[in-house]
Coordinates of C-alpha atoms in Angstrom, one line a residue:
M1 CA -0.3 0.3 0.5
S2 CA 1.4 3.0 -0.7
T3 CA 1.3 7.1 0.9
L4 CA 0.7 9.2 -1.4
P5 CA 1.9 13.3 -0.7
P6 CA -0.4 16.1 0.1
P7 CA -0.5 18.3 -3.4
E8 CA 2.3 20.9 -3.4
P9 CA 1.2 24.6 -3.6
T10 CA 1.9 26.5 -6.1
P11 CA 4.7 28.4 -6.3
A12 CA 3.9 32.5 -6.5
G13 CA 5.5 33.0 -9.3
P14 CA 8.3 31.5 -11.9
G15 CA 11.6 30.8 -10.1
V16 CA 10.7 30.8 -6.2
P17 CA 11.5 28.3 -4.2
P18 CA 7.6 25.6 -3.0
P19 CA 7.5 27.6 0.5
Q20 CA 7.7 23.5 2.1
L21 CA 11.1 23.6 0.9
V22 CA 12.2 26.8 2.6
R23 CA 12.3 27.5 6.0
S24 CA 14.5 31.2 5.6
P25 CA 12.7 34.6 4.4
L26 CA 16.3 34.5 2.0
S27 CA 15.7 31.4 0.4
D28 CA 11.4 33.5 -1.1
G29 CA 13.8 34.0 -5.1
E30 CA 13.9 37.6 -4.6
W31 CA 16.7 39.9 -4.2
H32 CA 17.9 40.4 -1.2
R33 CA 20.7 42.5 1.6
L34 CA 24.1 40.3 3.0
H35 CA 24.8 41.3 6.4
P36 CA 24.6 45.2 7.8
L37 CA 28.2 44.5 9.3
T38 CA 29.5 42.5 6.4
P39 CA 31.6 46.3 5.0
L40 CA 32.9 46.1 8.6
L41 CA 34.6 42.8 8.3
R42 CA 35.5 42.7 4.2
G43 CA 36.4 46.6 4.0
G44 CA 37.5 47.2 7.4
L45 CA 39.7 44.7 8.0
F46 CA 41.8 46.7 5.2
L47 CA 41.6 50.5 7.6
I48 CA 42.9 48.4 10.0
V49 CA 45.7 47.1 8.0
V50 CA 46.2 51.1 7.5
I51 CA 46.3 51.9 10.6
G52 CA 49.2 49.6 11.5
I53 CA 51.1 50.9 9.2
V54 CA 50.6 54.4 10.2
F55 CA 51.8 53.5 13.4
A56 CA 54.4 51.4 12.8
N57 CA 56.1 54.3 11.0
L58 CA 55.1 56.1 13.7
R59 CA 56.1 54.3 16.9
D60 CA 58.9 56.7 17.8
R61 CA 56.6 59.8 18.1
L62 CA 53.8 57.9 19.3
L63 CA 56.7 56.9 22.3
Y64 CA 57.6 60.0 23.0
I65 CA 54.3 60.7 23.8
F66 CA 52.5 58.9 25.3
L67 CA 55.1 56.7 27.0
P68 CA 59.1 58.5 26.8
W69 CA 60.0 56.8 30.3
L70 CA 60.5 53.9 27.8
A71 CA 62.6 55.7 24.8
P72 CA 64.1 58.7 26.7
G73 CA 66.2 59.0 24.1
V74 CA 63.5 60.0 21.4
G75 CA 63.2 63.1 22.5
D76 CA 65.7 65.0 21.1
E77 CA 65.3 63.2 17.5
V78 CA 61.3 64.2 17.2
V79 CA 61.8 67.9 18.3
E80 CA 64.2 67.8 15.2
W81 CA 62.4 66.5 12.8
E82 CA 59.8 68.1 14.8
Q83 CA 60.8 71.6 13.1
V84 CA 62.6 70.6 10.1
G85 CA 59.4 68.8 8.9
G86 CA 61.0 66.1 7.3
D87 CA 57.9 64.6 6.7
P88 CA 54.0 65.2 5.7
V89 CA 53.9 64.3 10.3
D90 CA 56.7 66.5 11.1
F91 CA 54.8 69.2 8.4
I92 CA 51.5 69.2 9.9
I93 CA 53.7 70.2 13.6
A94 CA 55.2 72.8 12.5
N95 CA 53.2 74.7 10.5
N96 CA 50.3 74.2 13.5
L97 CA 48.1 72.4 9.8
Y98 CA 46.2 70.9 12.5
V99 CA 42.8 71.4 11.8
L100 CA 43.4 71.4 7.7
A101 CA 45.0 67.5 8.9
G102 CA 42.1 66.2 11.0
V103 CA 39.1 67.3 8.4
A104 CA 41.3 65.6 5.4
V105 CA 41.4 62.2 7.7
L106 CA 37.5 62.8 7.8
A107 CA 37.0 63.2 4.9
V108 CA 38.8 59.8 3.6
L109 CA 37.3 58.1 5.8
I110 CA 33.7 59.3 5.2
V111 CA 34.2 58.9 0.7
L112 CA 36.1 55.7 2.3
V113 CA 32.9 54.8 4.6
A114 CA 30.5 55.7 1.3
V115 CA 32.4 53.0 -1.1
F116 CA 32.3 50.1 1.4
Y117 CA 28.2 51.3 1.9
T118 CA 27.7 51.8 -1.7
S119 CA 29.2 48.2 -2.2
W120 CA 27.0 46.1 0.5
R121 CA 24.3 48.2 -1.2
F122 CA 24.6 47.1 -4.6
H123 CA 26.4 43.0 -3.5
T124 CA 22.2 41.3 -4.2
F125 CA 21.9 37.9 -4.9
R126 CA 18.4 35.8 -5.1
I127 CA 18.4 32.3 -4.0
T128 CA 15.6 30.7 -6.3
D129 CA 14.3 26.0 -7.2
D130 CA 17.2 25.9 -10.1
D131 CA 20.1 28.2 -9.1
V132 CA 21.7 30.8 -6.6
E133 CA 22.7 33.6 -8.1
V134 CA 25.5 36.9 -5.9
R135 CA 25.4 40.5 -8.0
S136 CA 28.3 42.4 -7.3
G137 CA 30.2 46.3 -8.3
I138 CA 29.2 49.1 -8.4
L139 CA 31.2 50.4 -11.7
F140 CA 31.8 47.6 -13.2
R141 CA 28.6 45.1 -12.5
T142 CA 29.5 41.4 -11.5
Q143 CA 27.1 38.3 -11.6
R144 CA 27.5 35.0 -10.0
R145 CA 24.9 32.2 -11.1
A146 CA 25.2 28.1 -9.0
P147 CA 23.0 25.9 -10.5
L148 CA 21.4 23.5 -7.8
D149 CA 21.8 20.5 -10.6
R150 CA 24.9 20.8 -10.4
V151 CA 26.3 21.6 -6.5
Q152 CA 29.3 19.7 -4.9
G153 CA 29.0 20.2 -1.4
V154 CA 27.6 23.7 0.7
N155 CA 31.1 25.2 2.9
L156 CA 30.3 27.3 6.2
T157 CA 32.7 29.2 7.1
R158 CA 33.4 31.2 10.8
P159 CA 36.7 33.7 10.9
M160 CA 37.4 34.4 14.5
I161 CA 36.2 37.7 14.2
A162 CA 33.4 37.4 12.4
R163 CA 32.4 34.7 14.6
L164 CA 32.4 37.3 17.3
L165 CA 29.9 39.1 15.2
G166 CA 27.7 36.0 15.6
M167 CA 28.3 36.3 11.5
A168 CA 29.3 33.2 8.8
K169 CA 30.5 32.7 5.7
L170 CA 28.2 30.5 3.1
E171 CA 30.8 29.3 0.0
V172 CA 28.5 27.2 -2.2
V173 CA 30.7 24.3 -4.1
G174 CA 30.6 24.2 -7.6
A175 CA 31.0 21.9 -11.0
G176 CA 33.9 24.4 -12.0
T177 CA 37.4 25.7 -11.4
D178 CA 36.7 28.6 -9.9
A179 CA 33.0 28.3 -10.0
N180 CA 32.3 28.8 -6.3
V181 CA 29.4 31.3 -5.1
K182 CA 30.2 33.3 -1.9
L183 CA 27.5 35.0 0.2
E184 CA 29.5 37.3 2.7
Y185 CA 28.7 37.6 5.5
L186 CA 25.3 36.6 7.1
S187 CA 24.4 36.3 10.7
T188 CA 25.6 32.8 11.9
A189 CA 21.3 31.0 12.3
N190 CA 20.6 32.7 7.8
A191 CA 23.8 30.9 6.6
E192 CA 22.6 28.5 8.7
A193 CA 19.0 28.1 7.6
V194 CA 20.2 28.9 3.9
R195 CA 22.3 26.4 3.7
A196 CA 20.1 24.1 4.5
D197 CA 17.4 24.9 2.2
I198 CA 20.1 24.9 -1.0
L199 CA 20.5 21.0 0.2
R200 CA 17.2 20.7 -0.1
L201 CA 16.7 21.5 -3.4
A202 CA 19.6 20.5 -5.1
S203 CA 18.5 16.5 -3.8
G204 CA 14.7 17.1 -6.1
R205 CA 13.3 16.5 -2.4
R206 CA 9.0 16.6 -3.9
L207 CA 7.9 16.9 0.7
A208 CA 11.3 18.6 2.1
M209 CA 10.8 18.8 6.0
T210 CA 9.5 22.3 7.2
A211 CA 10.4 23.6 10.6
G212 CA 6.4 23.7 11.5
P213 CA 3.3 23.7 9.7
G214 CA 3.0 26.2 6.2
G215 CA 7.5 25.8 6.9
A216 CA 9.2 28.6 9.5
A217 CA 11.6 31.6 9.7
A218 CA 13.6 31.8 11.3
P219 CA 12.8 33.7 14.9
R220 CA 13.3 37.2 14.8
Q221 CA 15.9 38.8 17.4
A222 CA 15.1 41.4 20.2
G223 CA 17.6 43.7 18.0
R224 CA 20.8 44.0 16.7
V225 CA 22.6 46.6 18.8
A226 CA 21.1 44.3 22.5
S227 CA 21.6 40.9 20.3
L228 CA 25.7 41.5 19.7
S229 CA 26.4 41.8 23.2
Q230 CA 25.2 38.6 24.0
T231 CA 26.3 36.9 20.4
V232 CA 30.0 38.4 21.3
G233 CA 29.7 36.7 25.4
R234 CA 28.5 33.6 22.9
E235 CA 31.1 33.1 20.9
I236 CA 34.0 34.2 23.4
T237 CA 32.5 30.4 25.3
G238 CA 32.7 28.9 22.0
L239 CA 35.9 29.7 21.2
I240 CA 36.5 27.7 24.4
E241 CA 34.5 24.9 25.4
G242 CA 33.5 24.6 21.4
P243 CA 32.2 24.9 18.1
E244 CA 28.3 24.8 18.9
A245 CA 26.2 22.6 16.6
P246 CA 22.0 22.6 16.2
V247 CA 20.9 20.2 19.0
A248 CA 19.6 18.1 15.9
E249 CA 22.4 17.2 14.2
R250 CA 23.9 13.9 14.8
E251 CA 26.9 13.6 17.3
S252 CA 30.9 12.8 15.2
V253 CA 31.9 9.2 14.6
V254 CA 35.1 9.6 15.3
H255 CA 36.8 11.7 17.9
I256 CA 40.4 13.1 17.9
P257 CA 42.3 12.8 20.5
V258 CA 44.3 16.1 20.6
G259 CA 48.2 14.2 21.3
R260 CA 46.8 12.3 19.0
L261 CA 46.4 15.0 16.4
V262 CA 50.1 16.4 17.6
A263 CA 51.8 13.1 17.0
S264 CA 51.0 12.5 14.4
H265 CA 52.0 15.8 13.0
V266 CA 55.3 14.9 14.9
L267 CA 55.2 11.2 14.0
S268 CA 56.1 12.7 10.2
A269 CA 59.0 12.4 7.4
S270 CA 58.6 16.3 7.4
T271 CA 60.3 16.3 11.3
L272 CA 62.1 14.3 9.9
G273 CA 63.8 16.6 7.4
L274 CA 63.6 19.4 10.1
L275 CA 65.6 17.3 12.2
F276 CA 68.4 16.9 9.4
A277 CA 68.2 20.7 8.8
V278 CA 68.7 21.8 12.6
V279 CA 71.5 19.2 12.6
A280 CA 72.9 20.1 9.6
I281 CA 72.8 24.6 10.4
V282 CA 74.6 23.8 14.5
I283 CA 77.8 21.3 12.4
G284 CA 77.9 24.1 9.6
V285 CA 78.0 26.8 12.2
S286 CA 80.5 25.1 15.0
Q287 CA 82.1 24.7 11.5
G288 CA 82.4 27.8 10.7
V289 CA 79.7 28.0 8.4
T290 CA 76.9 31.4 8.9
W291 CA 75.6 32.1 5.7
L292 CA 73.4 29.1 6.5
L293 CA 71.6 30.5 9.7
L294 CA 70.3 32.6 6.7
G295 CA 69.7 30.1 4.6
F296 CA 67.6 27.8 6.6
V297 CA 66.4 29.1 10.2
P298 CA 63.8 31.3 8.5
A299 CA 62.4 28.2 5.8
I300 CA 62.4 26.4 9.4
I301 CA 60.8 29.5 11.4
G302 CA 58.1 28.9 8.1
F303 CA 57.6 25.0 9.0
G304 CA 57.2 25.2 12.2
A305 CA 54.1 28.0 12.2
Y306 CA 52.5 24.7 8.8
W307 CA 52.8 22.8 11.7
V308 CA 51.2 24.9 14.5
R309 CA 48.5 26.1 11.9
S310 CA 48.0 22.2 10.9
I311 CA 47.5 21.1 14.4
V312 CA 45.4 24.5 15.5
R313 CA 43.1 23.6 12.0
S314 CA 42.8 20.4 13.0
L315 CA 41.5 21.0 15.7
R316 CA 37.8 19.6 17.0
Y317 CA 37.4 17.5 14.1
S318 CA 34.3 15.7 13.1
I319 CA 32.5 13.8 10.6
A320 CA 28.1 13.5 11.2
P321 CA 26.3 12.2 8.8
T322 CA 23.3 14.1 8.0
P323 CA 20.2 14.4 5.8
D324 CA 21.7 15.8 2.9
G325 CA 25.1 14.1 3.6
V326 CA 28.7 13.8 5.2
R327 CA 29.8 16.9 7.9
I328 CA 32.8 17.3 8.4
T329 CA 34.0 20.4 11.0
F330 CA 36.8 22.0 12.1
G331 CA 39.0 24.2 13.4
L332 CA 39.8 26.1 16.9
F333 CA 39.7 29.6 15.6
T334 CA 38.2 29.9 12.6
T335 CA 35.6 26.6 12.3
I336 CA 34.6 25.0 8.8
T337 CA 31.4 23.2 8.3
E338 CA 31.3 22.2 5.1
I339 CA 28.6 19.6 4.0
V340 CA 29.5 17.2 1.2
P341 CA 26.0 15.1 -0.5
P342 CA 25.7 11.5 -2.2
G343 CA 27.7 11.1 -5.5
R344 CA 30.4 13.9 -4.5
V345 CA 33.1 12.5 -3.5
H346 CA 34.9 11.1 -6.9
A347 CA 38.0 9.5 -4.9
V348 CA 39.0 7.6 -1.8
E349 CA 42.3 6.9 -0.3
V350 CA 43.4 5.5 3.1
T351 CA 47.1 6.0 3.5
Q352 CA 49.5 5.6 6.1
G353 CA 53.0 6.4 6.4
V354 CA 56.0 4.4 8.7
F355 CA 56.3 6.0 10.9
W356 CA 52.1 5.7 11.6
R357 CA 52.1 2.1 11.4
P358 CA 53.2 1.3 15.8
A359 CA 50.1 3.4 16.5
G360 CA 47.8 2.0 13.4
W361 CA 47.0 5.5 12.3
W362 CA 45.3 6.4 9.1
T363 CA 44.8 9.1 7.0
I364 CA 42.2 9.3 4.8
R365 CA 41.2 11.9 2.0
I366 CA 39.3 12.2 -1.1
N367 CA 38.7 13.6 -4.7
R368 CA 36.5 16.1 -5.2
L369 CA 35.3 18.9 -6.7
T370 CA 35.6 22.2 -4.5
G371 CA 34.8 25.0 -7.2
R372 CA 38.9 26.0 -6.6
S373 CA 41.6 27.0 -8.9
A374 CA 44.3 23.9 -8.0
A375 CA 46.5 27.0 -7.2
D376 CA 44.7 27.5 -4.3
S377 CA 46.6 27.0 -0.7
T378 CA 42.8 25.4 0.8
T379 CA 41.6 23.1 -1.2
D380 CA 44.1 20.5 1.0
Q381 CA 41.8 21.4 4.1
F382 CA 38.0 20.4 1.7
T383 CA 40.3 17.1 0.6
T384 CA 40.8 15.8 3.8
V385 CA 38.6 14.3 5.9
L386 CA 39.8 11.2 8.4
P387 CA 43.7 13.8 9.4
V388 CA 44.4 10.4 11.3
G389 CA 42.5 7.7 13.1
T390 CA 42.2 3.8 14.6
A391 CA 41.2 1.1 11.5
A392 CA 38.4 1.3 13.0
D393 CA 37.8 4.7 12.5
V394 CA 38.7 4.2 8.7
E395 CA 35.7 1.6 8.8
R396 CA 33.3 4.1 10.1
V397 CA 34.3 7.2 8.1
L398 CA 34.4 4.5 4.0
R399 CA 30.5 3.4 6.0
L400 CA 30.3 7.5 5.5
L401 CA 31.6 7.8 2.4
Q402 CA 30.5 4.6 0.4
P403 CA 27.5 4.0 2.9
S404 CA 25.9 1.5 -0.6
L405 CA 29.0 -1.1 -0.2
P406 CA 27.6 -3.9 1.9
D407 CA 29.6 -4.6 5.8
D408 CA 30.8 -7.4 4.6
E409 CA 32.8 -6.2 1.9
R410 CA 33.6 -3.3 3.7
A411 CA 35.4 -5.3 6.1
L412 CA 37.2 -7.2 3.9
I413 CA 38.7 -3.9 2.5
V414 CA 39.7 -3.1 5.4
R415 CA 41.4 -6.7 6.5
Q416 CA 42.7 -7.3 2.7
G417 CA 43.4 -3.8 1.6
M418 CA 44.6 -2.2 3.6
F419 CA 46.7 -4.7 6.2
G420 CA 47.1 -6.7 3.5
P421 CA 48.2 -9.6 1.5
T422 CA 47.0 -12.2 3.4
D423 CA 47.0 -15.4 3.1
D424 CA 42.9 -15.5 1.5
D425 CA 43.8 -11.9 -0.5
T426 CA 41.5 -11.4 -3.5
F427 CA 43.7 -9.3 -4.9
T428 CA 45.5 -9.6 -8.2
N429 CA 49.4 -8.8 -7.9
T430 CA 51.5 -8.6 -9.3
P431 CA 53.8 -11.1 -10.5
K432 CA 56.3 -11.9 -9.4
R433 CA 59.0 -11.8 -12.6
A434 CA 57.6 -8.5 -12.6
W435 CA 59.0 -8.0 -9.0
W436 CA 62.4 -5.4 -9.9
I437 CA 59.8 -3.3 -11.3
R438 CA 58.6 -3.6 -7.8
P439 CA 61.5 -4.7 -5.9
F440 CA 59.9 -3.5 -2.1
S441 CA 56.5 -3.9 -3.5
Y442 CA 55.0 -6.4 -5.9
R443 CA 53.5 -8.4 -3.0
R444 CA 51.3 -5.8 -2.3
N445 CA 50.4 -4.3 -5.8
G446 CA 47.6 -5.4 -6.7
F447 CA 43.8 -4.2 -7.8
R448 CA 40.4 -6.6 -6.7
L449 CA 37.4 -4.9 -8.9
T450 CA 33.0 -4.8 -7.3
D451 CA 30.2 -3.5 -8.5
D452 CA 30.0 -0.4 -6.8
V453 CA 34.3 -0.1 -6.8
L454 CA 37.2 -0.2 -8.4
L455 CA 41.0 -0.9 -5.5
M456 CA 44.2 -0.8 -6.5
R457 CA 46.3 -1.7 -3.2
R458 CA 50.2 -0.4 -3.2
G459 CA 52.4 1.0 -1.3
V460 CA 55.1 -0.8 2.0
V461 CA 57.2 2.3 3.3
W462 CA 53.9 4.1 2.6
R463 CA 50.4 1.9 2.0
K464 CA 48.0 3.6 0.5
L465 CA 44.4 1.9 -0.7
V466 CA 43.0 3.9 -4.0
I467 CA 38.9 3.6 -3.7
L468 CA 36.8 4.5 -7.3
P469 CA 33.0 4.0 -6.7
L470 CA 32.8 3.3 -10.7
A471 CA 29.5 5.9 -11.4
R472 CA 32.0 8.7 -11.2
L473 CA 35.3 7.2 -13.2
Q474 CA 35.7 9.1 -16.6
S475 CA 37.5 7.4 -18.5
F476 CA 40.0 4.3 -17.3
G477 CA 43.5 3.8 -19.1
L478 CA 46.2 1.2 -20.1
Y479 CA 49.5 2.5 -20.5
Q480 CA 52.8 0.2 -21.7
G481 CA 57.2 0.8 -21.6
P482 CA 59.3 -1.5 -23.6
L483 CA 60.8 -2.1 -19.9
D484 CA 56.8 -3.2 -19.1
R485 CA 56.5 -5.1 -22.3
A486 CA 59.7 -7.0 -22.1
S487 CA 58.1 -8.4 -18.7
R488 CA 54.4 -9.2 -20.5
V489 CA 53.4 -6.1 -17.7
T490 CA 51.2 -2.9 -18.1
N491 CA 49.7 0.6 -16.6
V492 CA 46.8 0.7 -15.4
R493 CA 44.9 4.2 -14.5
A494 CA 42.4 5.8 -13.5
H495 CA 41.1 8.6 -14.9
V496 CA 38.7 10.6 -12.2
V497 CA 38.8 14.7 -10.9
T498 CA 42.0 16.1 -9.8
G499 CA 43.2 15.9 -6.5
P500 CA 45.4 14.4 -3.9
V501 CA 44.7 10.6 -4.8
S502 CA 45.9 9.5 -7.6
P503 CA 44.9 6.3 -9.2
F504 CA 47.5 4.6 -10.4
L505 CA 48.9 1.4 -10.2
A506 CA 52.4 0.3 -11.4
A507 CA 53.4 -3.7 -13.4
V508 CA 49.9 -5.0 -13.8
D509 CA 50.0 -9.0 -15.4
R510 CA 48.8 -8.3 -19.2
D511 CA 46.5 -10.0 -19.7
S512 CA 44.8 -9.6 -16.4
A513 CA 44.9 -5.5 -17.3
L514 CA 42.8 -6.3 -20.2
A515 CA 40.1 -8.5 -18.5
L516 CA 40.2 -5.5 -15.8
F517 CA 39.5 -3.1 -19.3
D518 CA 36.5 -4.5 -20.3
D519 CA 35.1 -5.6 -17.1
V520 CA 35.3 -1.6 -15.6
A521 CA 34.1 -0.9 -19.0
R522 CA 30.7 -2.8 -18.3
G523 CA 30.6 -1.7 -15.2
S524 CA 31.1 1.5 -14.9
V525 CA 28.8 1.5 -18.0
R526 CA 26.1 -0.2 -15.5
A527 CA 26.4 1.7 -12.5
T528 CA 26.0 5.1 -13.9
L529 CA 23.2 4.3 -15.4
A530 CA 22.1 3.4 -11.9
D531 CA 22.7 5.7 -10.0
R532 CA 20.3 8.2 -8.8
T533 CA 22.7 10.2 -6.1
H534 CA 23.4 13.3 -8.4
R535 CA 19.7 14.7 -7.4
W536 CA 19.5 12.3 -4.0
A537 CA 15.9 13.1 -2.2
E538 CA 14.0 13.5 -6.0
D539 CA 11.9 9.9 -6.3
E540 CA 11.8 10.0 -2.1
T541 CA 8.0 11.9 -0.2
V542 CA 9.0 12.6 3.3
P543 CA 5.6 13.7 5.4
T544 CA 7.2 16.7 7.6
P545 CA 8.6 14.2 10.4
P546 CA 9.5 16.3 13.6
P547 CA 12.2 18.4 14.1
G548 CA 15.8 16.4 13.6
A549 CA 14.5 13.3 12.1
V550 CA 16.7 11.9 9.4
P551 CA 16.1 9.4 6.4
A552 CA 16.0 6.2 6.8
A553 CA 18.6 4.8 4.8
L554 CA 20.9 7.3 6.9
V555 CA 19.7 6.1 10.8
S556 CA 20.7 2.2 9.5
T557 CA 24.3 4.3 9.7
A558 CA 23.8 6.2 11.7
R559 CA 22.7 2.3 13.8
D560 CA 25.4 0.5 12.1
L561 CA 27.7 3.3 13.9
D562 CA 26.6 3.5 17.3
V563 CA 26.0 7.1 16.9
P564 CA 22.4 7.7 19.1
A565 CA 19.9 7.6 16.5
G566 CA 16.8 10.8 16.3
P567 CA 13.6 10.5 16.6
P568 CA 12.1 8.7 13.3
P569 CA 9.8 10.2 11.1
A570 CA 6.3 10.7 11.8
G571 CA 5.2 8.5 8.5
P572 CA 6.0 5.9 6.4
V573 CA 8.7 6.8 3.5
T574 CA 7.6 5.7 -0.1
V575 CA 9.6 5.1 -3.2
G576 CA 7.4 6.9 -5.6
T577 CA 10.1 5.6 -9.0
A578 CA 12.5 3.0 -8.4
A579 CA 14.9 2.9 -10.7
P580 CA 14.6 -0.3 -13.4
P581 CA 16.5 -2.9 -13.9
V582 CA 19.8 -2.0 -15.9
P583 CA 20.5 -4.7 -18.7
P584 CA 23.1 -5.4 -18.7
P585 CA 25.9 -4.6 -22.5
P586 CA 26.0 -6.8 -24.9
A587 CA 28.3 -9.5 -24.7
G588 CA 32.1 -7.9 -26.5
Y589 CA 31.7 -4.4 -25.5
T590 CA 34.4 -2.7 -25.4
V591 CA 34.5 0.8 -24.1
A592 CA 38.0 2.9 -24.8
A593 CA 37.4 5.7 -23.5
E594 CA 35.0 7.8 -21.2
P595 CA 33.0 4.1 -20.0
G596 CA 31.6 6.7 -17.3
K597 CA 29.5 9.8 -17.5
D598 CA 30.7 11.9 -14.5
R599 CA 27.7 13.4 -12.7
A600 CA 28.8 16.3 -10.6

């Protein structure tokens, strides 16, 4: 017996999202402005930098005026400068032009404030049922648009100063280079609601979960000035206790102790290189080679800053399932929360360095479309989904990233893929005749193909396991050089979106590689035709559940992970249209390139 969905209300106009799908009044299809304090964060920081430069250049004069006892020898120099009038400040003092200088400074400030205010007035955005649009610019207008069916994720970033003011930056990740649409800044409550609306609209859901009858907007706050002091106090407390999270969201399935995080950075190859550099400096200076100090000390200071920044950025890490994908949160002072919708992970790599092996630690990185350029140094923080964790942590994270894998297959991935080879190894490894190509790792170097994923295992010093969903595969290639032909082996490479994961495997038996090529072509076509994750809730008819409810699939995932489940839905969940069975490809069917289409 099927449950028919209630009729959907007719939208107010073309492009206006259905009222059941949105909670925020900013998601009504009309143009809205950003938070009024946006110019303070975007332009005010520029003024702070300018004031800092002025103070740096006038430090001697300021010491003479306010703290003369700290620099008694500066007074005579300042008096001499003022008498000579060698710079603009001395000229103003020598000619008694204080009033004119004050008027000039005030005029410049008024112009800057007017420019910032005008820029804020011209910076608008709107959210329709098809896309997110942003218009900006005074003289030169710019309009950016992110189609909802191509959204790769929605990131919510809260820099420390913006966090103290109760504001956040929302970034809609698009499916291309420099394709992201940024809303900076919104209030934290509005940013959370708008992010949920964007993901709900992108999911293709017919009837969304609403906060109450008819969809509720966020409660109106008492007043901006009155609530600002409360927000600052609450956020200062949050810097100590941790970032607040909505009550309805689930707890993290992985908890990383601070000691493990610090130790993982200490036990790394970069730390070993730093120790060698320090020893070289000490030996060189003792031998009279003083230029080593000028060459290596700045590099050591830079490495130390990077080391500390990496640790601080990974603090308060959490990963948990949500109705719209995997929620990843990290950061101590600047808190970043990103939600990766289903089907947006193109490759997964589980890695263990030789220094982490005694402790049994692993890290997980993914390839995904970040919407940023390759030169953007912040891209790496959006591709590391597990900074450091145990094998049990890896299994929990893989359960979130690849929920379609059966439990026995996932256990096999951990046992044979990460720790293998084992006595009952099911991977196809490098033949013994090609041991000289991979002399240390040829016993571990191999692949395994399932109905959903392609596994590539390699490395001994740095163990690596690459998991490639067949539905996300772009193409698959075989490469063979003259030495490979002599040993009857070949190299295989899967082509996915650019990222830290390199899906490459060398020294594979030639006949096995040819069979793998055909099997991957068939499997990727079949997986692509059956894949529906690009619109992950399009076929669902979900009655209005209580706040905090999670779809049944994610409830079962959370139960398997021993995560306390939220309240169950208040009604049955029915599927309107099931995916038709995919017939097997005809005999002899092969695909030479692009066996699967990427649903970005």
